[in-house]
PDB file of C-alpha atoms in Angstrom:
ATOM      1  CA  UNK A 198      19.890  43.253 -44.739  1.00  0.00           C
ATOM      2  CA  UNK A 199      16.480  43.363 -43.128  1.00  0.00           C
ATOM      3  CA  UNK A 200      16.304  43.903 -39.412  1.00  0.00           C
ATOM      4  CA  UNK A 201      13.468  41.977 -37.844  1.00  0.00           C
ATOM      5  CA  UNK A 202      11.275  43.436 -35.159  1.00  0.00           C
ATOM      6  CA  UNK A 203      11.382  40.280 -33.016  1.00  0.00           C
ATOM      7  CA  UNK A 204      11.577  40.855 -29.290  1.00  0.00           C
ATOM      8  CA  UNK A 205      14.997  40.485 -27.689  1.00  0.00           C
ATOM      9  CA  UNK A 206      15.074  38.057 -24.778  1.00  0.00           C
ATOM     10  CA  UNK A 207      18.442  36.268 -24.803  1.00  0.00           C
ATOM     11  CA  UNK A 208      21.801  38.047 -24.675  1.00  0.00           C
ATOM     12  CA  UNK A 209      25.278  36.535 -24.748  1.00  0.00           C
ATOM     13  CA  UNK A 210      28.117  38.518 -23.168  1.00  0.00           C
ATOM     14  CA  UNK A 211      31.584  37.670 -24.455  1.00  0.00           C
ATOM     15  CA  UNK A 212      34.205  39.066 -22.082  1.00  0.00           C
ATOM     16  CA  UNK A 213      33.304  39.574 -18.420  1.00  0.00           C
ATOM     17  CA  UNK A 214      36.214  41.596 -17.060  1.00  0.00           C
ATOM     18  CA  UNK A 215      36.146  44.973 -15.327  1.00  0.00           C
ATOM     19  CA  UNK A 216      33.477  46.297 -17.707  1.00  0.00           C
ATOM     20  CA  UNK A 217      31.749  43.245 -19.149  1.00  0.00           C
ATOM     21  CA  UNK A 218      30.980  41.619 -15.809  1.00  0.00           C
ATOM     22  CA  UNK A 219      28.937  44.497 -14.370  1.00  0.00           C
ATOM     23  CA  UNK A 220      27.221  45.013 -17.722  1.00  0.00           C
ATOM     24  CA  UNK A 221      26.159  41.358 -17.816  1.00  0.00           C
ATOM     25  CA  UNK A 222      24.800  41.713 -14.288  1.00  0.00           C
ATOM     26  CA  UNK A 223      22.756  44.786 -15.162  1.00  0.00           C
ATOM     27  CA  UNK A 224      21.243  43.070 -18.213  1.00  0.00           C
ATOM     28  CA  UNK A 225      20.248  40.047 -16.097  1.00  0.00           C
ATOM     29  CA  UNK A 226      18.743  42.369 -13.490  1.00  0.00           C
ATOM     30  CA  UNK A 227      16.723  44.027 -16.285  1.00  0.00           C
ATOM     31  CA  UNK A 228      15.097  40.663 -17.034  1.00  0.00           C
ATOM     32  CA  UNK A 229      17.112  39.369 -19.965  1.00  0.00           C
ATOM     33  CA  UNK A 230      18.342  35.797 -20.136  1.00  0.00           C
ATOM     34  CA  UNK A 231      22.114  36.317 -20.084  1.00  0.00           C
ATOM     35  CA  UNK A 232      24.756  33.729 -20.907  1.00  0.00           C
ATOM     36  CA  UNK A 233      28.383  34.702 -20.446  1.00  0.00           C
ATOM     37  CA  UNK A 234      31.768  33.424 -21.549  1.00  0.00           C
ATOM     38  CA  UNK A 235      35.194  34.671 -20.606  1.00  0.00           C
ATOM     39  CA  UNK A 236      38.642  33.458 -21.564  1.00  0.00           C
ATOM     40  CA  UNK A 237      39.443  33.286 -17.836  1.00  0.00           C
ATOM     41  CA  UNK A 238      36.485  31.188 -16.736  1.00  0.00           C
ATOM     42  CA  UNK A 239      36.594  32.190 -13.044  1.00  0.00           C
ATOM     43  CA  UNK A 240      35.501  35.741 -13.945  1.00  0.00           C
ATOM     44  CA  UNK A 241      32.366  34.440 -15.646  1.00  0.00           C
ATOM     45  CA  UNK A 242      31.602  31.921 -12.880  1.00  0.00           C
ATOM     46  CA  UNK A 243      31.465  34.761 -10.379  1.00  0.00           C
ATOM     47  CA  UNK A 244      28.388  36.167 -12.124  1.00  0.00           C
ATOM     48  CA  UNK A 245      26.116  33.227 -11.327  1.00  0.00           C
ATOM     49  CA  UNK A 246      24.879  34.945  -8.190  1.00  0.00           C
ATOM     50  CA  UNK A 247      23.549  37.753 -10.409  1.00  0.00           C
ATOM     51  CA  UNK A 248      21.457  35.365 -12.492  1.00  0.00           C
ATOM     52  CA  UNK A 249      23.957  35.033 -15.344  1.00  0.00           C
ATOM     53  CA  UNK A 250      24.456  31.594 -16.875  1.00  0.00           C
ATOM     54  CA  UNK A 251      27.904  30.568 -18.081  1.00  0.00           C
ATOM     55  CA  UNK A 252      29.023  28.616 -21.135  1.00  0.00           C
ATOM     56  CA  UNK A 253      31.995  26.349 -21.610  1.00  0.00           C
ATOM     57  CA  UNK A 254      33.015  28.115 -24.819  1.00  0.00           C
ATOM     58  CA  UNK A 255      32.152  31.232 -26.776  1.00  0.00           C
ATOM     59  CA  UNK A 256      30.313  29.388 -29.536  1.00  0.00           C
ATOM     60  CA  UNK A 257      27.935  27.686 -27.087  1.00  0.00           C
ATOM     61  CA  UNK A 258      27.261  31.022 -25.397  1.00  0.00           C
ATOM     62  CA  UNK A 259      25.935  32.646 -28.588  1.00  0.00           C
ATOM     63  CA  UNK A 260      23.978  29.930 -30.397  1.00  0.00           C
ATOM     64  CA  UNK A 261      20.563  30.941 -29.000  1.00  0.00           C
ATOM     65  CA  UNK A 262      21.297  34.624 -28.460  1.00  0.00           C
ATOM     66  CA  UNK A 263      19.290  37.435 -30.032  1.00  0.00           C
ATOM     67  CA  UNK A 264      22.160  39.825 -29.248  1.00  0.00           C
ATOM     68  CA  UNK A 265      25.830  39.033 -28.708  1.00  0.00           C
ATOM     69  CA  UNK A 266      27.589  41.732 -26.665  1.00  0.00           C
ATOM     70  CA  UNK A 267      31.361  41.675 -27.010  1.00  0.00           C
ATOM     71  CA  UNK A 268      33.512  43.357 -24.350  1.00  0.00           C
ATOM     72  CA  UNK A 269      36.969  41.922 -25.034  1.00  0.00           C
ATOM     73  CA  UNK A 270      40.255  43.694 -24.428  1.00  0.00           C
ATOM     74  CA  UNK A 271      41.519  44.670 -27.891  1.00  0.00           C
ATOM     75  CA  UNK A 272      41.052  44.586 -31.650  1.00  0.00           C
ATOM     76  CA  UNK A 273      43.228  41.503 -32.220  1.00  0.00           C
ATOM     77  CA  UNK A 274      41.423  39.603 -29.471  1.00  0.00           C
ATOM     78  CA  UNK A 275      38.033  40.570 -30.934  1.00  0.00           C
ATOM     79  CA  UNK A 276      39.119  39.417 -34.387  1.00  0.00           C
ATOM     80  CA  UNK A 277      40.392  36.091 -33.052  1.00  0.00           C
ATOM     81  CA  UNK A 278      37.337  35.316 -30.912  1.00  0.00           C
ATOM     82  CA  UNK A 279      34.648  36.715 -33.207  1.00  0.00           C
ATOM     83  CA  UNK A 280      35.923  36.061 -36.713  1.00  0.00           C
ATOM     84  CA  UNK A 281      38.674  33.488 -36.247  1.00  0.00           C
ATOM     85  CA  UNK A 282      38.371  29.853 -37.228  1.00  0.00           C
ATOM     86  CA  UNK A 283      35.342  28.447 -35.416  1.00  0.00           C
ATOM     87  CA  UNK A 284      34.601  31.904 -34.048  1.00  0.00           C
ATOM     88  CA  UNK A 285      31.511  33.529 -32.595  1.00  0.00           C
ATOM     89  CA  UNK A 286      30.117  34.957 -35.840  1.00  0.00           C
ATOM     90  CA  UNK A 287      30.018  31.493 -37.416  1.00  0.00           C
ATOM     91  CA  UNK A 288      27.924  30.221 -34.476  1.00  0.00           C
ATOM     92  CA  UNK A 289      25.425  33.120 -34.371  1.00  0.00           C
ATOM     93  CA  UNK A 290      21.908  32.846 -35.747  1.00  0.00           C
ATOM     94  CA  UNK A 291      21.028  34.778 -38.910  1.00  0.00           C
ATOM     95  CA  UNK A 292      18.934  37.798 -37.915  1.00  0.00           C
ATOM     96  CA  UNK A 293      20.706  38.267 -34.611  1.00  0.00           C
ATOM     97  CA  UNK A 294      22.849  41.282 -33.728  1.00  0.00           C
ATOM     98  CA  UNK A 295      26.555  41.493 -32.935  1.00  0.00           C
ATOM     99  CA  UNK A 296      27.154  44.380 -30.531  1.00  0.00           C
ATOM    100  CA  UNK A 297      30.885  45.094 -30.278  1.00  0.00           C
ATOM    101  CA  UNK A 298      31.387  47.350 -27.265  1.00  0.00           C
ATOM    102  CA  UNK A 299      35.155  46.884 -27.009  1.00  0.00           C
ATOM    103  CA  UNK A 300      37.562  49.701 -27.866  1.00  0.00           C
ATOM    104  CA  UNK A 301      38.963  48.583 -31.217  1.00  0.00           C
ATOM    105  CA  UNK A 302      40.492  50.158 -34.338  1.00  0.00           C
ATOM    106  CA  UNK A 303      38.087  51.644 -36.856  1.00  0.00           C
ATOM    107  CA  UNK A 304      39.276  49.219 -39.531  1.00  0.00           C
ATOM    108  CA  UNK A 305      38.565  46.255 -37.255  1.00  0.00           C
ATOM    109  CA  UNK A 306      35.047  47.504 -36.543  1.00  0.00           C
ATOM    110  CA  UNK A 307      34.306  47.824 -40.269  1.00  0.00           C
ATOM    111  CA  UNK A 308      35.768  44.387 -41.021  1.00  0.00           C
ATOM    112  CA  UNK A 309      33.729  42.704 -38.287  1.00  0.00           C
ATOM    113  CA  UNK A 310      30.589  44.355 -39.634  1.00  0.00           C
ATOM    114  CA  UNK A 311      31.335  43.020 -43.102  1.00  0.00           C
ATOM    115  CA  UNK A 312      31.979  39.520 -41.769  1.00  0.00           C
ATOM    116  CA  UNK A 313      28.697  39.575 -39.847  1.00  0.00           C
ATOM    117  CA  UNK A 314      26.732  40.831 -42.852  1.00  0.00           C
ATOM    118  CA  UNK A 315      27.810  37.786 -44.872  1.00  0.00           C
ATOM    119  CA  UNK A 316      25.822  35.656 -42.421  1.00  0.00           C
ATOM    120  CA  UNK A 317      22.801  38.006 -42.352  1.00  0.00           C
ATOM    121  CA  UNK A 318      23.824  39.317 -38.917  1.00  0.00           C
ATOM    122  CA  UNK A 319      23.544  43.005 -38.054  1.00  0.00           C
ATOM    123  CA  UNK A 320      26.512  44.597 -36.339  1.00  0.00           C
ATOM    124  CA  UNK A 321      27.050  47.746 -34.291  1.00  0.00           C
ATOM    125  CA  UNK A 322      30.385  49.048 -33.054  1.00  0.00           C
ATOM    126  CA  UNK A 323      29.287  50.675 -29.811  1.00  0.00           C
ATOM    127  CA  UNK A 324      32.170  51.308 -27.408  1.00  0.00           C
ATOM    128  CA  UNK A 325      31.578  52.997 -24.084  1.00  0.00           C
ATOM    129  CA  UNK A 326      32.995  55.596 -21.742  1.00  0.00           C
ATOM    130  CA  UNK A 327      32.444  55.826 -18.018  1.00  0.00           C
ATOM    131  CA  UNK A 328      34.764  53.184 -16.642  1.00  0.00           C
ATOM    132  CA  UNK A 329      33.987  50.542 -14.069  1.00  0.00           C
ATOM    133  CA  UNK A 330      31.776  52.917 -12.057  1.00  0.00           C
ATOM    134  CA  UNK A 331      29.657  53.690 -15.127  1.00  0.00           C
ATOM    135  CA  UNK A 332      29.328  49.980 -15.902  1.00  0.00           C
ATOM    136  CA  UNK A 333      28.145  49.224 -12.362  1.00  0.00           C
ATOM    137  CA  UNK A 334      25.786  52.207 -12.173  1.00  0.00           C
ATOM    138  CA  UNK A 335      24.358  51.912 -15.688  1.00  0.00           C
ATOM    139  CA  UNK A 336      25.536  55.402 -16.630  1.00  0.00           C
ATOM    140  CA  UNK A 337      27.861  54.602 -19.529  1.00  0.00           C
ATOM    141  CA  UNK A 338      28.114  56.912 -22.517  1.00  0.00           C
ATOM    142  CA  UNK A 339      27.564  54.600 -25.494  1.00  0.00           C
ATOM    143  CA  UNK A 340      28.651  55.701 -28.989  1.00  0.00           C
ATOM    144  CA  UNK A 341      27.088  53.510 -31.666  1.00  0.00           C
ATOM    145  CA  UNK A 342      28.193  53.132 -35.259  1.00  0.00           C
ATOM    146  CA  UNK A 343      26.064  51.216 -37.761  1.00  0.00           C
ATOM    147  CA  UNK A 344      22.526  51.360 -39.077  1.00  0.00           C
ATOM    148  CA  UNK A 345      20.160  53.682 -37.214  1.00  0.00           C
ATOM    149  CA  UNK A 346      17.320  51.161 -37.228  1.00  0.00           C
ATOM    150  CA  UNK A 347      19.512  48.605 -35.450  1.00  0.00           C
ATOM    151  CA  UNK A 348      20.418  51.156 -32.775  1.00  0.00           C
ATOM    152  CA  UNK A 349      16.720  51.846 -32.332  1.00  0.00           C
ATOM    153  CA  UNK A 350      15.908  48.142 -32.106  1.00  0.00           C
ATOM    154  CA  UNK A 351      18.501  47.698 -29.359  1.00  0.00           C
ATOM    155  CA  UNK A 352      17.296  50.692 -27.323  1.00  0.00           C
ATOM    156  CA  UNK A 353      15.859  48.418 -24.572  1.00  0.00           C
ATOM    157  CA  UNK A 354      19.219  46.630 -24.346  1.00  0.00           C
ATOM    158  CA  UNK A 355      21.148  49.876 -24.046  1.00  0.00           C
ATOM    159  CA  UNK A 356      18.795  51.311 -21.405  1.00  0.00           C
ATOM    160  CA  UNK A 357      20.164  49.343 -18.392  1.00  0.00           C
ATOM    161  CA  UNK A 358      23.722  50.156 -19.485  1.00  0.00           C
ATOM    162  CA  UNK A 359      23.618  53.899 -20.067  1.00  0.00           C
ATOM    163  CA  UNK A 360      22.903  56.561 -22.681  1.00  0.00           C
ATOM    164  CA  UNK A 361      23.336  55.676 -26.354  1.00  0.00           C
ATOM    165  CA  UNK A 362      23.998  58.059 -29.240  1.00  0.00           C
ATOM    166  CA  UNK A 363      24.005  56.961 -32.863  1.00  0.00           C
ATOM    167  CA  UNK A 364      27.099  58.667 -34.271  1.00  0.00           C
ATOM    168  CA  UNK A 365      27.146  57.429 -37.877  1.00  0.00           C
ATOM    169  CA  UNK A 366      27.840  54.422 -40.117  1.00  0.00           C
ATOM    170  CA  UNK A 367      29.957  51.371 -39.309  1.00  0.00           C
ATOM    171  CA  UNK A 368      33.259  52.341 -37.729  1.00  0.00           C
ATOM    172  CA  UNK A 369      31.948  55.660 -36.385  1.00  0.00           C
ATOM    173  CA  UNK A 370      31.500  54.296 -32.880  1.00  0.00           C
ATOM    174  CA  UNK A 371      35.110  53.119 -32.778  1.00  0.00           C
ATOM    175  CA  UNK A 372      36.275  56.484 -34.140  1.00  0.00           C
ATOM    176  CA  UNK A 373      34.259  58.407 -31.533  1.00  0.00           C
ATOM    177  CA  UNK A 374      35.796  56.257 -28.780  1.00  0.00           C
ATOM    178  CA  UNK A 375      39.278  57.134 -30.059  1.00  0.00           C
ATOM    179  CA  UNK A 376      38.366  60.822 -29.812  1.00  0.00           C
ATOM    180  CA  UNK A 377      37.045  60.200 -26.297  1.00  0.00           C
ATOM    181  CA  UNK A 378      40.243  58.436 -25.275  1.00  0.00           C
ATOM    182  CA  UNK A 379      42.435  61.284 -26.478  1.00  0.00           C
ATOM    183  CA  UNK A 380      40.425  63.721 -24.358  1.00  0.00           C
ATOM    184  CA  UNK A 381      40.483  61.425 -21.318  1.00  0.00           C
ATOM    185  CA  UNK A 382      44.200  60.625 -21.582  1.00  0.00           C
ATOM    186  CA  UNK A 383      45.288  64.240 -22.042  1.00  0.00           C
ATOM    187  CA  UNK A 384      43.021  65.408 -19.193  1.00  0.00           C
ATOM    188  CA  UNK A 385      44.366  62.770 -16.812  1.00  0.00           C
ATOM    189  CA  UNK A 386      47.905  63.917 -17.623  1.00  0.00           C
ATOM    190  CA  UNK A 387      46.955  67.566 -17.107  1.00  0.00           C
ATOM    191  CA  UNK A 388      45.396  66.777 -13.713  1.00  0.00           C
ATOM    192  CA  UNK A 389      48.496  64.792 -12.737  1.00  0.00           C
ATOM    193  CA  UNK A 390      50.771  67.689 -13.728  1.00  0.00           C
ATOM    194  CA  UNK A 391      48.641  70.236 -11.845  1.00  0.00           C
ATOM    195  CA  UNK A 392      48.604  68.218  -8.617  1.00  0.00           C
ATOM    196  CA  UNK A 393      52.330  67.493  -8.936  1.00  0.00           C
ATOM    197  CA  UNK A 394      53.003  71.227  -9.333  1.00  0.00           C
ATOM    198  CA  UNK A 395      50.803  72.070  -6.341  1.00  0.00           C
ATOM    199  CA  UNK A 396      52.522  69.532  -4.117  1.00  0.00           C
ATOM    200  CA  UNK A 397      56.029  70.594  -5.143  1.00  0.00           C
ATOM    201  CA  UNK A 398      55.123  74.206  -4.415  1.00  0.00           C
ATOM    202  CA  UNK A 399      53.989  73.387  -0.885  1.00  0.00           C
ATOM    203  CA  UNK A 400      50.202  73.276  -1.257  1.00  0.00           C
ATOM    204  CA  UNK A 401      48.025  70.404  -0.077  1.00  0.00           C
ATOM    205  CA  UNK A 402      46.935  68.542  -3.268  1.00  0.00           C
ATOM    206  CA  UNK A 403      43.702  67.412  -1.615  1.00  0.00           C
ATOM    207  CA  UNK A 404      42.779  70.998  -0.759  1.00  0.00           C
ATOM    208  CA  UNK A 405      43.796  72.204  -4.235  1.00  0.00           C
ATOM    209  CA  UNK A 406      41.449  69.637  -5.742  1.00  0.00           C
ATOM    210  CA  UNK A 407      38.676  70.714  -3.371  1.00  0.00           C
ATOM    211  CA  UNK A 408      39.207  74.389  -4.247  1.00  0.00           C
ATOM    212  CA  UNK A 409      38.937  73.746  -7.996  1.00  0.00           C
ATOM    213  CA  UNK A 410      35.702  71.747  -7.860  1.00  0.00           C
ATOM    214  CA  UNK A 411      32.934  73.620  -9.667  1.00  0.00           C
ATOM    215  CA  UNK A 412      35.303  75.867 -11.590  1.00  0.00           C
ATOM    216  CA  UNK A 413      36.361  75.700 -15.229  1.00  0.00           C
ATOM    217  CA  UNK A 414      38.992  73.065 -14.399  1.00  0.00           C
ATOM    218  CA  UNK A 415      36.332  70.717 -13.008  1.00  0.00           C
ATOM    219  CA  UNK A 416      35.383  67.571 -14.923  1.00  0.00           C
ATOM    220  CA  UNK A 417      34.523  63.931 -14.341  1.00  0.00           C
ATOM    221  CA  UNK A 418      38.194  63.085 -14.871  1.00  0.00           C
ATOM    222  CA  UNK A 419      39.268  65.752 -12.369  1.00  0.00           C
ATOM    223  CA  UNK A 420      36.762  64.594  -9.768  1.00  0.00           C
ATOM    224  CA  UNK A 421      37.344  60.847 -10.047  1.00  0.00           C
ATOM    225  CA  UNK A 422      40.976  60.569 -11.081  1.00  0.00           C
ATOM    226  CA  UNK A 423      42.136  63.593  -9.129  1.00  0.00           C
ATOM    227  CA  UNK A 424      40.752  61.871  -6.033  1.00  0.00           C
ATOM    228  CA  UNK A 425      42.557  58.653  -6.971  1.00  0.00           C
ATOM    229  CA  UNK A 426      45.807  60.593  -7.245  1.00  0.00           C
ATOM    230  CA  UNK A 427      45.299  62.345  -3.907  1.00  0.00           C
ATOM    231  CA  UNK A 428      44.412  59.086  -2.150  1.00  0.00           C
ATOM    232  CA  UNK A 429      47.024  57.039  -4.043  1.00  0.00           C
ATOM    233  CA  UNK A 430      44.296  54.547  -4.954  1.00  0.00           C
ATOM    234  CA  UNK A 431      45.433  52.999  -8.216  1.00  0.00           C
ATOM    235  CA  UNK A 432      43.391  49.797  -8.219  1.00  0.00           C
ATOM    236  CA  UNK A 433      42.513  49.591 -11.911  1.00  0.00           C
ATOM    237  CA  UNK A 434      39.207  50.826 -13.172  1.00  0.00           C
ATOM    238  CA  UNK A 435      40.925  51.533 -16.505  1.00  0.00           C
ATOM    239  CA  UNK A 436      44.401  49.944 -16.661  1.00  0.00           C
ATOM    240  CA  UNK A 437      47.149  52.094 -18.161  1.00  0.00           C
ATOM    241  CA  UNK A 438      48.061  49.357 -20.641  1.00  0.00           C
ATOM    242  CA  UNK A 439      44.642  49.768 -22.249  1.00  0.00           C
ATOM    243  CA  UNK A 440      44.940  53.558 -22.238  1.00  0.00           C
ATOM    244  CA  UNK A 441      48.172  53.417 -24.239  1.00  0.00           C
ATOM    245  CA  UNK A 442      46.591  50.874 -26.574  1.00  0.00           C
ATOM    246  CA  UNK A 443      43.880  53.418 -27.385  1.00  0.00           C
ATOM    247  CA  UNK A 444      46.156  56.454 -27.723  1.00  0.00           C
ATOM    248  CA  UNK A 445      48.499  54.497 -29.990  1.00  0.00           C
ATOM    249  CA  UNK A 446      45.568  53.332 -32.118  1.00  0.00           C
ATOM    250  CA  UNK A 447      44.246  56.900 -32.392  1.00  0.00           C
ATOM    251  CA  UNK A 448      47.657  58.241 -33.428  1.00  0.00           C
ATOM    252  CA  UNK A 449      47.999  55.508 -36.047  1.00  0.00           C
ATOM    253  CA  UNK A 450      44.616  56.470 -37.481  1.00  0.00           C
ATOM    254  CA  UNK A 451      45.640  60.139 -37.456  1.00  0.00           C
ATOM    255  CA  UNK A 452      48.889  59.414 -39.311  1.00  0.00           C
ATOM    256  CA  UNK A 453      46.967  57.437 -41.919  1.00  0.00           C
ATOM    257  CA  UNK A 454      44.891  60.557 -42.546  1.00  0.00           C
ATOM    258  CA  UNK A 455      47.876  62.912 -42.615  1.00  0.00           C
ATOM    259  CA  UNK A 456      47.278  64.470 -39.208  1.00  0.00           C
ATOM    260  CA  UNK A 457      49.773  65.491 -36.511  1.00  0.00           C
ATOM    261  CA  UNK A 458      48.374  65.533 -32.971  1.00  0.00           C
ATOM    262  CA  UNK A 459      51.317  66.843 -30.914  1.00  0.00           C
ATOM    263  CA  UNK A 460      49.616  66.900 -27.510  1.00  0.00           C
ATOM    264  CA  UNK A 461      48.345  63.363 -27.935  1.00  0.00           C
ATOM    265  CA  UNK A 462      51.773  62.227 -29.116  1.00  0.00           C
ATOM    266  CA  UNK A 463      53.353  63.445 -25.874  1.00  0.00           C
ATOM    267  CA  UNK A 464      50.550  61.924 -23.785  1.00  0.00           C
ATOM    268  CA  UNK A 465      51.067  58.599 -25.558  1.00  0.00           C
ATOM    269  CA  UNK A 466      54.805  58.714 -24.797  1.00  0.00           C
ATOM    270  CA  UNK A 467      54.096  59.384 -21.125  1.00  0.00           C
ATOM    271  CA  UNK A 468      51.704  56.439 -20.788  1.00  0.00           C
ATOM    272  CA  UNK A 469      54.084  54.209 -22.748  1.00  0.00           C
ATOM    273  CA  UNK A 470      56.885  55.097 -20.340  1.00  0.00           C
ATOM    274  CA  UNK A 471      54.582  54.244 -17.459  1.00  0.00           C
ATOM    275  CA  UNK A 472      53.855  50.818 -18.964  1.00  0.00           C
ATOM    276  CA  UNK A 473      57.549  50.267 -19.729  1.00  0.00           C
ATOM    277  CA  UNK A 474      58.343  50.905 -16.059  1.00  0.00           C
ATOM    278  CA  UNK A 475      56.011  48.080 -15.047  1.00  0.00           C
ATOM    279  CA  UNK A 476      52.918  50.071 -14.056  1.00  0.00           C
ATOM    280  CA  UNK A 477      50.676  48.996 -16.933  1.00  0.00           C
ATOM    281  CA  UNK A 478      48.253  47.111 -14.697  1.00  0.00           C
ATOM    282  CA  UNK A 479      47.663  50.127 -12.466  1.00  0.00           C
ATOM    283  CA  UNK A 480      44.805  52.532 -13.116  1.00  0.00           C
ATOM    284  CA  UNK A 481      45.639  55.160 -15.741  1.00  0.00           C
ATOM    285  CA  UNK A 482      45.458  57.834 -13.029  1.00  0.00           C
ATOM    286  CA  UNK A 483      48.753  56.365 -11.774  1.00  0.00           C
ATOM    287  CA  UNK A 484      50.426  58.341 -14.556  1.00  0.00           C
ATOM    288  CA  UNK A 485      51.172  60.783 -11.714  1.00  0.00           C
ATOM    289  CA  UNK A 486      53.741  58.227 -10.526  1.00  0.00           C
ATOM    290  CA  UNK A 487      55.480  58.484 -13.894  1.00  0.00           C
ATOM    291  CA  UNK A 488      55.591  62.259 -13.563  1.00  0.00           C
ATOM    292  CA  UNK A 489      57.146  61.877 -10.121  1.00  0.00           C
ATOM    293  CA  UNK A 490      59.643  59.418 -11.542  1.00  0.00           C
ATOM    294  CA  UNK A 491      60.595  61.883 -14.289  1.00  0.00           C
ATOM    295  CA  UNK A 492      61.060  64.690 -11.784  1.00  0.00           C
ATOM    296  CA  UNK A 493      62.937  62.751  -9.131  1.00  0.00           C
ATOM    297  CA  UNK A 494      65.489  61.044 -11.328  1.00  0.00           C
ATOM    298  CA  UNK A 495      64.617  57.785  -9.638  1.00  0.00           C
ATOM    299  CA  UNK A 496      61.779  55.475  -8.858  1.00  0.00           C
ATOM    300  CA  UNK A 497      58.523  56.867  -7.534  1.00  0.00           C
ATOM    301  CA  UNK A 498      56.598  55.216  -4.746  1.00  0.00           C
ATOM    302  CA  UNK A 499      52.866  54.712  -4.510  1.00  0.00           C
TER     303      UNK A 499
END
């Protein structure tokens, strides 16, 4: 496939939830013509004040787009919307680029790339890390799998969103995101355990967090999610139900390659228990509530 050097002016954003909405707004602010579609139309309509146009359906959103940015919730949803009957790929122009920034299985990323290639469409799997704050601030870490020249061509598109790194061929972006999610999930659980221990022992969790800032235990997760735990602010930036989706996907990939990841297995069980207890729509930092539930023998309270 030959990647053209044509300038990129029109971008379609498919999926305008917690992450996709702010990303669409930043791209419009950067001067791109942005058309958005979301399965729940109200979320897309709310972007009009940011200069984002809306489309009645996904196919109409992408017909004139140079780049189609997908930020849907899961692999199955991406497959259905992008490559299902009458899907997005079938409506895209040859020579355009499909930019899948959702967290999806490696196999799904490769399959979508193959489906796009049949229509002379380039494809990158380029998931992100940084959460809602990173999406709003344009500080996302973007891990791109696919052809290097396509990553280079899309550099101006990535710039308003964050920092991009080309990590390898198709599927590598999705694989890197799985690695990221294992680190994030296990760190959140470690922070939750540490603050639970401190509180049970009689220390002030807020002061413990303050004391550890700048030391070896410090991290973005510790700073942001430790504060959420201290303040009991569990409005979702990253819902727990999506965290367990990613840890389960990573463990499935590991099993396929003959790997045991015992820490991640326990972390996955903890988040799954949290979801099973009805807290899946809370931020993943609310895993501290599950730890309290385990240690109280009853229901925890936010």
